[in-house]
CSV table of C-alpha atoms in Angstrom, one decimal:
chain,number,residue,atom,x,y,z
A,8,MET,CA,17.8,-20.0,3.7
A,9,ARG,CA,19.9,-22.4,1.2
A,10,LYS,CA,16.6,-24.2,0.0
A,11,GLN,CA,15.3,-22.9,-3.4
A,12,GLY,CA,12.1,-21.2,-3.2
A,13,SER,CA,12.2,-21.7,0.6
A,14,PHE,CA,9.6,-19.1,2.5
A,15,ALA,CA,12.6,-18.0,4.1
A,16,GLN,CA,15.1,-17.4,0.8
A,17,ASN,CA,12.1,-16.2,-0.8
A,18,SER,CA,11.5,-13.6,2.4
A,19,ALA,CA,15.0,-12.8,2.3
A,20,TRP,CA,14.7,-11.6,-0.9
A,21,MET,CA,11.8,-9.8,-1.0
A,22,PHE,CA,13.4,-7.9,2.7
A,23,SER,CA,16.5,-7.6,0.9
A,24,SER,CA,14.8,-5.8,-2.2
A,25,THR,CA,12.8,-3.3,0.2
A,26,GLY,CA,15.4,-2.8,2.6
A,27,ILE,CA,17.8,-1.6,0.1
A,28,SER,CA,15.0,0.3,-1.7
A,29,ILE,CA,14.6,1.9,1.5
A,30,VAL,CA,18.2,3.2,2.6
A,31,ILE,CA,17.9,4.5,-1.1
A,32,GLN,CA,14.8,6.4,-0.3
A,33,MET,CA,15.9,7.4,3.0
A,34,VAL,CA,19.0,9.0,1.9
A,35,PHE,CA,17.1,11.1,-0.9
A,36,PHE,CA,14.5,11.6,1.4
A,37,VAL,CA,17.0,13.9,3.6
A,38,VAL,CA,18.3,15.9,0.4
A,39,LEU,CA,14.7,15.9,-0.5
A,40,ALA,CA,13.1,17.7,2.0
A,41,ARG,CA,15.6,20.4,2.1
A,42,ILE,CA,14.6,21.5,-1.5
A,43,TYR,CA,11.0,20.7,-1.4
A,44,PRO,CA,9.0,23.0,1.5
A,45,PRO,CA,6.5,21.2,3.5
A,46,GLU,CA,3.2,23.3,1.5
A,47,VAL,CA,4.9,21.1,-2.0
A,48,TYR,CA,5.0,17.8,0.0
A,49,GLY,CA,1.4,18.8,1.5
A,50,LEU,CA,-0.2,19.5,-2.3
A,51,PHE,CA,2.0,16.3,-3.3
A,52,GLY,CA,-0.1,14.3,-0.6
A,53,VAL,CA,-3.1,15.6,-1.9
A,54,PHE,CA,-2.5,14.2,-5.1
A,55,ASN,CA,-1.5,10.7,-3.6
A,56,VAL,CA,-4.9,10.4,-2.2
A,57,TYR,CA,-6.3,10.2,-5.4
A,58,ILE,CA,-3.6,8.0,-7.7
A,59,GLY,CA,-3.1,6.1,-4.7
A,60,VAL,CA,-7.1,5.0,-4.2
A,61,LEU,CA,-7.4,5.1,-7.9
A,62,GLY,CA,-5.0,3.2,-8.9
A,63,ASN,CA,-5.2,0.4,-6.6
A,64,ALA,CA,-9.4,0.3,-7.2
A,65,ALA,CA,-8.6,0.0,-10.8
A,66,THR,CA,-7.5,-4.1,-10.7
A,67,TRP,CA,-10.9,-4.5,-9.1
A,68,GLY,CA,-9.0,-6.3,-6.2
A,69,TYR,CA,-8.4,-9.4,-9.1
A,70,THR,CA,-4.6,-8.9,-8.5
A,71,GLN,CA,-4.6,-10.3,-5.1
A,72,ALA,CA,-6.0,-13.7,-6.3
A,73,PHE,CA,-3.2,-14.1,-8.9
A,74,VAL,CA,-1.6,-16.4,-6.6
A,75,LEU,CA,-5.1,-18.9,-5.9
A,76,PRO,CA,-5.4,-20.3,-10.1
A,77,LYS,CA,-3.8,-23.8,-10.2
A,78,THR,CA,-3.6,-23.7,-13.8
A,79,ASP,CA,-2.0,-21.3,-16.4
A,80,ARG,CA,-4.5,-21.4,-18.3
A,81,GLU,CA,-7.2,-19.9,-16.0
A,82,PHE,CA,-4.6,-17.6,-14.3
A,83,SER,CA,-4.3,-16.2,-18.3
A,84,ALA,CA,-8.2,-15.5,-17.8
A,85,LEU,CA,-7.9,-13.9,-15.0
A,86,LEU,CA,-4.8,-11.4,-16.0
A,87,LYS,CA,-6.9,-10.6,-18.9
A,88,VAL,CA,-9.7,-9.9,-16.7
A,89,THR,CA,-7.7,-7.9,-14.9
A,90,LEU,CA,-6.1,-5.8,-17.7
A,91,TYR,CA,-9.6,-5.0,-18.9
A,92,VAL,CA,-11.5,-3.9,-16.2
A,93,SER,CA,-8.3,-1.4,-15.2
A,94,SER,CA,-8.2,0.3,-19.1
A,95,VAL,CA,-12.0,0.6,-18.6
A,96,PHE,CA,-11.9,1.6,-15.0
A,97,CYS,CA,-9.1,4.6,-15.5
A,98,LEU,CA,-11.2,5.7,-19.0
A,99,LEU,CA,-13.7,6.6,-16.8
A,100,VAL,CA,-11.7,8.6,-14.2
A,101,LEU,CA,-10.3,10.4,-16.8
A,102,PHE,CA,-13.9,11.2,-18.6
A,103,VAL,CA,-14.9,12.1,-14.7
A,104,THR,CA,-12.3,14.8,-14.6
A,105,PHE,CA,-13.1,16.2,-17.4
A,106,ILE,CA,-16.7,16.4,-16.8
A,107,ALA,CA,-16.3,17.1,-12.8
A,108,GLY,CA,-12.9,17.5,-11.9
A,109,GLU,CA,-13.2,21.1,-11.1
A,110,ASN,CA,-16.0,20.9,-8.8
A,111,ILE,CA,-14.6,17.5,-6.8
A,112,LEU,CA,-11.3,19.6,-6.1
A,113,HIS,CA,-13.4,22.6,-4.9
A,114,ALA,CA,-16.2,20.6,-2.6
A,115,PHE,CA,-12.7,19.0,-0.8
A,116,LYS,CA,-11.2,22.4,-0.9
A,117,HIS,CA,-7.9,20.7,-3.1
A,118,GLU,CA,-8.4,23.8,-5.7
A,119,GLN,CA,-4.6,23.9,-6.0
A,120,LEU,CA,-4.0,20.8,-7.9
A,121,GLY,CA,-5.1,22.9,-10.7
A,122,LEU,CA,-4.1,21.3,-14.3
A,123,TRP,CA,-2.4,18.2,-12.3
A,124,MET,CA,-5.9,16.5,-12.0
A,125,TYR,CA,-5.7,15.5,-15.5
A,126,ALA,CA,-2.7,13.6,-14.5
A,127,ILE,CA,-4.2,11.6,-12.1
A,128,ALA,CA,-6.2,9.0,-14.3
A,129,PRO,CA,-2.7,8.2,-16.5
A,130,ILE,CA,-0.7,7.6,-13.1
A,131,SER,CA,-3.4,5.9,-11.7
A,132,MET,CA,-3.5,3.5,-15.0
A,133,LEU,CA,0.5,3.2,-14.5
A,134,MET,CA,0.0,2.4,-10.9
A,135,SER,CA,-2.6,-0.4,-11.7
A,136,LEU,CA,0.1,-2.1,-14.2
A,137,ASP,CA,3.0,-1.9,-11.7
A,138,ARG,CA,0.6,-3.8,-9.3
A,139,ILE,CA,-0.6,-6.7,-12.1
A,140,VAL,CA,3.3,-7.0,-12.7
A,141,SER,CA,4.2,-6.9,-8.9
A,142,ASP,CA,1.7,-9.9,-8.2
A,143,TRP,CA,1.9,-11.5,-11.4
A,144,ALA,CA,5.9,-11.5,-10.3
A,145,ILE,CA,4.6,-13.3,-6.9
A,146,ARG,CA,2.8,-15.9,-8.5
A,147,ASN,CA,6.1,-17.0,-10.3
A,148,LYS,CA,8.0,-16.7,-7.4
A,149,GLU,CA,10.4,-14.1,-9.1
A,150,PHE,CA,11.3,-12.4,-5.9
A,151,LYS,CA,15.0,-12.4,-6.8
A,152,GLN,CA,14.3,-10.4,-10.3
A,153,GLN,CA,11.9,-8.4,-8.3
A,154,MET,CA,14.9,-7.3,-5.7
A,155,ILE,CA,17.1,-6.5,-8.7
A,156,TRP,CA,14.3,-4.3,-10.7
A,157,SER,CA,12.6,-2.6,-7.7
A,158,THR,CA,15.8,-1.2,-6.3
A,159,SER,CA,17.5,-0.1,-9.5
A,160,THR,CA,14.0,1.8,-10.5
A,161,THR,CA,14.0,3.6,-6.7
A,162,PHE,CA,17.5,4.8,-6.9
A,163,VAL,CA,17.0,6.4,-10.5
A,164,SER,CA,14.0,8.0,-9.9
A,165,LYS,CA,15.0,9.7,-6.8
A,166,ALA,CA,17.9,10.6,-8.8
A,167,PHE,CA,15.7,12.0,-11.0
A,168,ASN,CA,14.0,14.0,-8.6
A,169,VAL,CA,16.5,15.6,-7.1
A,170,PHE,CA,17.7,16.8,-10.6
A,171,TYR,CA,14.6,18.2,-11.4
A,172,GLY,CA,14.5,20.4,-8.2
A,173,LEU,CA,18.1,21.8,-8.0
A,174,ARG,CA,18.0,22.2,-11.7
A,175,ILE,CA,14.3,23.0,-12.8
A,176,ALA,CA,12.2,24.3,-9.7
A,177,PRO,CA,11.6,22.4,-6.3
A,178,THR,CA,7.7,22.5,-6.9
A,179,VAL,CA,5.3,19.7,-7.0
A,180,ALA,CA,5.7,18.8,-10.8
A,181,GLY,CA,9.0,17.4,-10.0
A,182,LEU,CA,7.1,14.8,-7.4
A,183,VAL,CA,4.6,14.0,-9.6
A,184,VAL,CA,6.3,13.5,-12.7
A,185,THR,CA,8.9,11.2,-10.9
A,186,THR,CA,6.0,9.1,-10.0
A,187,ALA,CA,5.0,8.7,-13.5
A,188,VAL,CA,8.7,8.1,-14.4
A,189,GLN,CA,9.3,5.5,-11.7
A,190,TYR,CA,6.0,3.6,-12.3
A,191,VAL,CA,7.2,3.1,-16.1
A,192,LEU,CA,10.0,2.3,-15.5
A,193,ARG,CA,9.2,-0.6,-13.1
A,194,VAL,CA,6.3,-1.9,-15.5
A,195,ALA,CA,8.5,-1.8,-18.5
A,196,GLY,CA,11.9,-3.8,-15.9
A,197,TYR,CA,9.4,-6.4,-14.5
A,198,ALA,CA,8.1,-7.0,-18.4
A,199,ARG,CA,11.5,-7.6,-19.5
A,200,PHE,CA,13.5,-9.0,-16.6
A,201,ALA,CA,11.3,-10.5,-14.0
A,202,LEU,CA,8.2,-12.5,-15.9
A,203,VAL,CA,9.7,-15.2,-18.2
A,204,ASP,CA,6.0,-15.8,-19.4
A,205,PHE,CA,5.4,-12.3,-20.1
A,206,LYS,CA,4.4,-12.6,-23.7
A,207,GLU,CA,3.0,-16.3,-23.1
A,208,ARG,CA,0.0,-15.6,-20.8
A,209,LEU,CA,-0.6,-12.1,-23.3
A,210,LEU,CA,-0.5,-14.2,-26.4
A,211,GLN,CA,-2.4,-17.1,-25.0
A,212,LYS,CA,-5.7,-17.3,-26.4
A,213,THR,CA,-8.6,-17.0,-23.7
A,214,THR,CA,-12.4,-17.5,-24.6
A,215,ARG,CA,-14.6,-14.7,-23.1
A,216,ALA,CA,-16.5,-18.1,-21.5
A,217,GLU,CA,-13.5,-19.1,-19.2
A,218,MET,CA,-13.4,-15.2,-18.5
A,219,ARG,CA,-16.8,-15.4,-17.1
A,220,GLU,CA,-15.4,-18.3,-15.6
A,221,VAL,CA,-13.4,-16.7,-13.7
A,222,MET,CA,-14.9,-13.7,-12.7
A,223,GLN,CA,-17.4,-15.9,-11.5
A,224,GLU,CA,-14.6,-18.1,-9.5
A,225,TYR,CA,-13.7,-14.8,-8.1
A,226,ARG,CA,-16.5,-13.1,-7.6
A,227,ASP,CA,-15.9,-12.0,-4.2
A,228,TYR,CA,-13.0,-9.9,-5.5
A,229,PRO,CA,-14.6,-7.3,-6.9
A,230,ILE,CA,-17.4,-6.8,-4.5
A,231,TYR,CA,-15.3,-7.0,-1.2
A,232,ILE,CA,-11.9,-6.6,-2.1
A,233,HIS,CA,-12.3,-3.6,-4.5
A,234,TRP,CA,-14.2,-1.6,-2.4
A,235,GLY,CA,-12.3,-3.1,0.6
A,236,ASN,CA,-9.1,-1.3,-0.8
A,237,VAL,CA,-10.9,1.8,-2.1
A,238,ILE,CA,-11.8,2.3,1.6
A,239,ASN,CA,-8.7,0.7,2.9
A,240,ILE,CA,-6.5,3.3,1.1
A,241,PHE,CA,-8.9,6.0,1.3
A,242,SER,CA,-8.7,5.6,5.1
A,243,ASN,CA,-5.2,5.5,5.4
A,244,ASN,CA,-5.0,8.8,3.8
A,245,LEU,CA,-8.0,10.4,5.3
A,246,PRO,CA,-5.5,13.2,6.9
A,247,ALA,CA,-4.5,13.8,3.6
A,248,ALA,CA,-7.4,14.3,2.3
A,249,LEU,CA,-9.5,15.9,4.8
A,250,LEU,CA,-7.5,18.5,6.5
A,251,PRO,CA,-7.8,21.5,4.1
A,252,LEU,CA,-11.5,20.3,4.4
A,253,LEU,CA,-11.0,21.3,8.2
A,254,GLY,CA,-9.4,24.2,7.9
A,255,PHE,CA,-5.8,23.4,8.2
A,256,THR,CA,-2.8,24.0,5.9
A,257,LEU,CA,-0.9,22.4,3.2
A,258,ALA,CA,2.1,22.3,5.5
A,259,ASP,CA,0.0,20.3,7.9
A,260,VAL,CA,-0.8,17.6,5.1
A,261,GLY,CA,3.0,17.9,4.3
A,262,TYR,CA,3.7,17.4,7.8
A,263,TYR,CA,1.8,14.3,8.3
A,264,SER,CA,2.6,13.0,5.3
A,265,ASN,CA,6.3,12.9,6.0
A,266,SER,CA,5.5,11.9,9.4
A,267,LEU,CA,4.8,8.5,7.9
A,268,ILE,CA,8.0,8.2,5.5
A,269,LEU,CA,9.6,7.1,8.8
A,270,LEU,CA,6.4,5.3,10.4
A,271,ASP,CA,5.7,3.2,6.6
A,272,LEU,CA,9.3,1.7,7.2
A,273,PRO,CA,8.8,-1.3,8.9
A,274,ILE,CA,5.5,-2.0,7.1
A,275,ARG,CA,6.8,-1.5,3.7
A,276,MET,CA,9.4,-4.2,5.3
A,277,LEU,CA,6.6,-6.7,6.5
A,278,GLY,CA,4.6,-6.0,3.5
A,279,ALA,CA,6.8,-6.7,1.0
A,280,GLY,CA,9.3,-9.3,2.9
A,281,ILE,CA,6.8,-11.1,4.4
A,282,SER,CA,3.2,-10.6,3.5
A,283,ALA,CA,3.9,-11.6,-0.1
A,284,VAL,CA,5.8,-14.6,0.8
A,285,PHE,CA,3.8,-15.2,3.8
A,286,MET,CA,0.0,-15.3,1.4
A,287,GLN,CA,1.7,-17.7,-1.2
A,288,LYS,CA,2.9,-19.8,1.6
A,289,ALA,CA,-0.4,-19.7,3.4
A,290,ALA,CA,-2.4,-20.7,0.5
A,291,GLU,CA,-0.4,-23.7,-0.1
A,292,LEU,CA,-1.0,-24.6,3.8
A,293,VAL,CA,-4.9,-24.7,3.4
A,294,ARG,CA,-4.7,-26.5,0.1
A,295,HIS,CA,-2.5,-29.3,1.3
A,296,ARG,CA,-1.7,-28.8,5.8
A,297,ARG,CA,-4.5,-26.8,7.1
A,298,HIS,CA,-3.6,-28.0,10.5
A,299,GLU,CA,0.0,-26.6,10.2
A,300,LEU,CA,-1.6,-22.8,9.3
A,301,ALA,CA,-2.2,-21.7,12.7
A,302,THR,CA,1.4,-22.8,14.1
A,303,HIS,CA,2.9,-20.8,11.1
A,304,THR,CA,1.0,-17.9,11.8
A,305,TRP,CA,1.5,-17.7,15.3
A,306,ARG,CA,5.6,-18.0,14.8
A,307,LEU,CA,5.6,-15.3,11.7
A,308,TYR,CA,3.5,-13.0,14.7
A,309,LYS,CA,5.9,-13.6,17.7
A,310,ASN,CA,9.1,-12.5,15.4
A,311,ILE,CA,6.7,-9.4,14.0
A,312,LEU,CA,5.6,-8.2,17.9
A,313,PHE,CA,9.4,-8.2,18.8
A,314,VAL,CA,10.3,-6.0,16.0
A,315,SER,CA,7.4,-3.9,16.1
A,316,LEU,CA,7.9,-3.1,19.6
A,317,LEU,CA,11.3,-2.0,19.5
A,318,PHE,CA,10.7,0.2,16.4
A,319,MET,CA,7.7,2.0,18.4
A,320,MET,CA,10.0,3.1,21.4
A,321,VAL,CA,12.9,4.4,19.4
A,322,VAL,CA,10.4,7.1,17.5
A,323,MET,CA,8.3,7.6,20.5
A,324,LEU,CA,11.8,8.6,22.3
A,325,LEU,CA,13.5,9.9,18.9
A,326,GLY,CA,11.0,11.1,16.3
A,327,GLU,CA,11.2,15.0,16.6
A,328,PRO,CA,14.8,15.2,17.2
A,329,LEU,CA,15.2,12.8,14.6
A,330,TYR,CA,13.3,15.0,12.2
A,331,THR,CA,15.2,17.8,12.9
A,332,LEU,CA,18.5,16.5,13.0
A,333,PHE,CA,18.0,15.3,9.2
A,334,LEU,CA,15.6,17.0,7.7
A,335,GLY,CA,16.1,20.7,9.3
A,336,ASN,CA,13.6,22.9,12.1
A,337,ASN,CA,11.2,23.2,9.4
A,338,TRP,CA,10.2,19.7,9.6
A,339,SER,CA,10.5,19.2,13.3
A,340,THR,CA,6.4,19.3,13.7
A,341,ALA,CA,6.4,16.1,11.3
A,342,GLY,CA,8.6,14.4,14.0
A,343,ARG,CA,6.3,15.0,16.5
A,344,ALA,CA,3.6,13.8,14.6
A,345,ALA,CA,5.2,10.8,14.3
A,346,GLU,CA,6.0,10.4,17.9
A,347,VAL,CA,1.7,10.4,18.4
A,348,LEU,CA,1.0,8.1,15.4
A,349,ILE,CA,3.5,4.9,16.2
A,350,ILE,CA,1.1,4.0,19.2
A,351,PHE,CA,-1.3,2.5,16.7
A,352,TYR,CA,1.3,2.1,13.5
A,353,PHE,CA,2.5,-0.6,16.3
A,354,PHE,CA,-1.0,-2.4,15.8
A,355,ARG,CA,-0.9,-1.8,12.2
A,356,MET,CA,2.8,-3.3,12.1
A,357,ILE,CA,2.0,-6.7,14.1
A,358,SER,CA,-1.3,-6.9,11.6
A,359,ALA,CA,-0.5,-5.8,8.1
A,360,PRO,CA,1.3,-9.3,6.8
A,361,LEU,CA,-1.3,-11.3,8.9
A,362,SER,CA,-3.9,-10.0,7.3
A,363,ALA,CA,-3.5,-11.8,4.2
A,364,LEU,CA,-5.2,-14.6,6.0
A,365,PHE,CA,-8.5,-13.0,5.1
A,366,ASN,CA,-8.0,-13.4,1.4
A,367,VAL,CA,-6.4,-17.0,1.7
A,368,LEU,CA,-9.2,-18.0,4.0
A,369,ARG,CA,-11.8,-16.5,1.5
A,370,LYS,CA,-13.0,-14.4,4.4
A,371,GLU,CA,-13.2,-11.2,2.1
A,372,LYS,CA,-16.4,-10.3,3.3
A,373,LYS,CA,-15.1,-9.8,7.4
A,374,SER,CA,-12.5,-8.0,6.3
A,375,PHE,CA,-14.6,-5.7,4.0
A,376,ILE,CA,-16.6,-4.8,7.0
A,377,PHE,CA,-13.8,-3.9,9.2
A,378,GLN,CA,-12.8,-1.8,6.2
A,379,VAL,CA,-16.1,-0.1,6.2
A,380,LEU,CA,-16.1,0.2,10.3
A,381,LEU,CA,-12.4,1.8,10.2
A,382,ALA,CA,-13.0,4.3,7.8
A,383,ALA,CA,-16.3,5.7,9.3
A,384,ALA,CA,-14.5,5.8,12.9
A,385,ARG,CA,-11.4,7.7,10.8
A,386,ILE,CA,-14.0,10.2,9.4
A,387,SER,CA,-16.0,10.5,12.4
A,388,GLY,CA,-12.7,11.2,14.5
A,389,LEU,CA,-11.3,14.0,12.3
A,390,PHE,CA,-14.4,15.6,12.2
A,391,ILE,CA,-14.9,15.4,15.6
A,392,GLY,CA,-11.8,16.4,16.8
A,393,ALA,CA,-11.5,19.4,14.6
A,394,LEU,CA,-14.5,21.1,16.3
A,395,TYR,CA,-13.0,20.9,19.6
A,396,THR,CA,-8.9,22.0,18.3
A,397,THR,CA,-7.2,23.8,15.5
A,398,ASP,CA,-3.9,22.2,16.8
A,399,PHE,CA,-2.7,19.8,14.6
A,400,ILE,CA,-0.5,17.5,16.8
A,401,GLN,CA,-4.2,17.3,19.0
A,402,LEU,CA,-5.6,16.3,16.0
A,403,MET,CA,-3.2,13.3,15.5
A,404,TRP,CA,-3.5,12.3,19.4
A,405,ILE,CA,-7.1,11.7,18.7
A,406,TYR,CA,-7.0,9.9,14.9
A,407,THR,CA,-4.5,8.1,17.2
A,408,ILE,CA,-6.7,6.9,20.1
A,409,ILE,CA,-9.6,5.6,17.5
A,410,ASN,CA,-7.5,4.2,15.4
A,411,ALA,CA,-5.4,2.1,18.1
A,412,ALA,CA,-8.6,0.8,19.8
A,413,LEU,CA,-9.9,-0.9,16.4
A,414,TYR,CA,-6.3,-2.2,15.3
A,415,PHE,CA,-6.4,-4.4,18.5
A,416,VAL,CA,-9.8,-5.5,17.7
A,417,TYR,CA,-8.5,-6.4,14.3
A,418,CYS,CA,-5.4,-8.0,16.2
A,419,ILE,CA,-7.7,-10.0,17.8
A,420,TRP,CA,-9.8,-11.0,15.2
A,421,ILE,CA,-7.1,-12.4,13.0
A,422,PHE,CA,-6.2,-15.2,15.6
A,423,LYS,CA,-10.1,-15.9,15.9
A,424,LEU,CA,-9.8,-16.5,12.4
A,425,ILE,CA,-7.3,-19.1,12.4
A,426,GLU,CA,-9.0,-21.1,15.6
A,427,TYR,CA,-5.5,-20.0,17.7
A,428,PRO,CA,-6.5,-19.4,21.7
A,429,ILE,CA,-6.7,-16.0,22.1
A,430,ALA,CA,-5.4,-16.2,25.6
A,431,LYS,CA,-1.9,-17.6,23.8
A,432,ALA,CA,-1.8,-15.0,21.7
């Protein structure tokens, strides 16, 4: 912990950042859930599907390679490529929105988004910029500065959210505008305080040949990482996207979206506190001490497994009572959904930080194949389930069983990837 730049110290900074942000969000969520009704959160959940998929897809997966370039010049070229493709991608999204936006909303029964569909492209661009500066800071190991600015922007944005709901109107506008404000503050803050080489990297001259060279070096990222991200994020948000199409209400979407607020807590902790640092550490081990990778991964896995089991037991026993106590009777269904979904989220928790190994070991194609299979199984499960039941909780049980089985296989796959004996895992 005391060693400057060590895995433990960097993880501690990221844990602190995520932990404080989560505490802030949970405190505000208790307030916001009593201001904004389930239907509003449901509509915002639909909006989040679009910006979540498009905002992450805009970078073409290149940000996940930011820790890999060995020289600053190579990184500058990769950074320029990422900025260019993100801008072009979001402009294309804006064009498609004007040409066919209403038809897309009608096809998925998302008509209630209305004119907010025109905010999808701009906020997606802000999200892609946020991803760029965040992964840039990870490359620079600016974990302390990330903690300071991330927690600050979280508090300011949530306070603004409460103000909007109480003083203006508890509508989806408050949630959408807050999202835009948060990304603007994060990008500006990272650029000013967390990236000491911000101007240097942007102003460094990069030739077209250098940009073509890094595109060739990381050619698997736009092919597998890009589409893998698109499929993965859309797959994770499938219920929010498809429930209206399957005949369920926006309130059901709201219950699903808010059940994930509790379930995502450990994944966000592990993702921000461990995944980023583990990826950077694993990249170093692969380059210099490959033989230590399996041992390091197994040690991390054991710690994650213990925390995940404990969290799963708490949610299974207390999900509905906790939601009812803190959010009110309107949200009891969200608590029941959380009690069901935690079964497959357990497997997500133990595999999420370790999934970075697919990128580090340049096994992007295998990760992509899993995401395709997972998305196909989820879509099939939701449509088949909707044929047999109109009950939201029963549909969540079908969705959970399918996901749990697939993530169990995914965990085994990860240990085979690093040639660790499956029997020990």
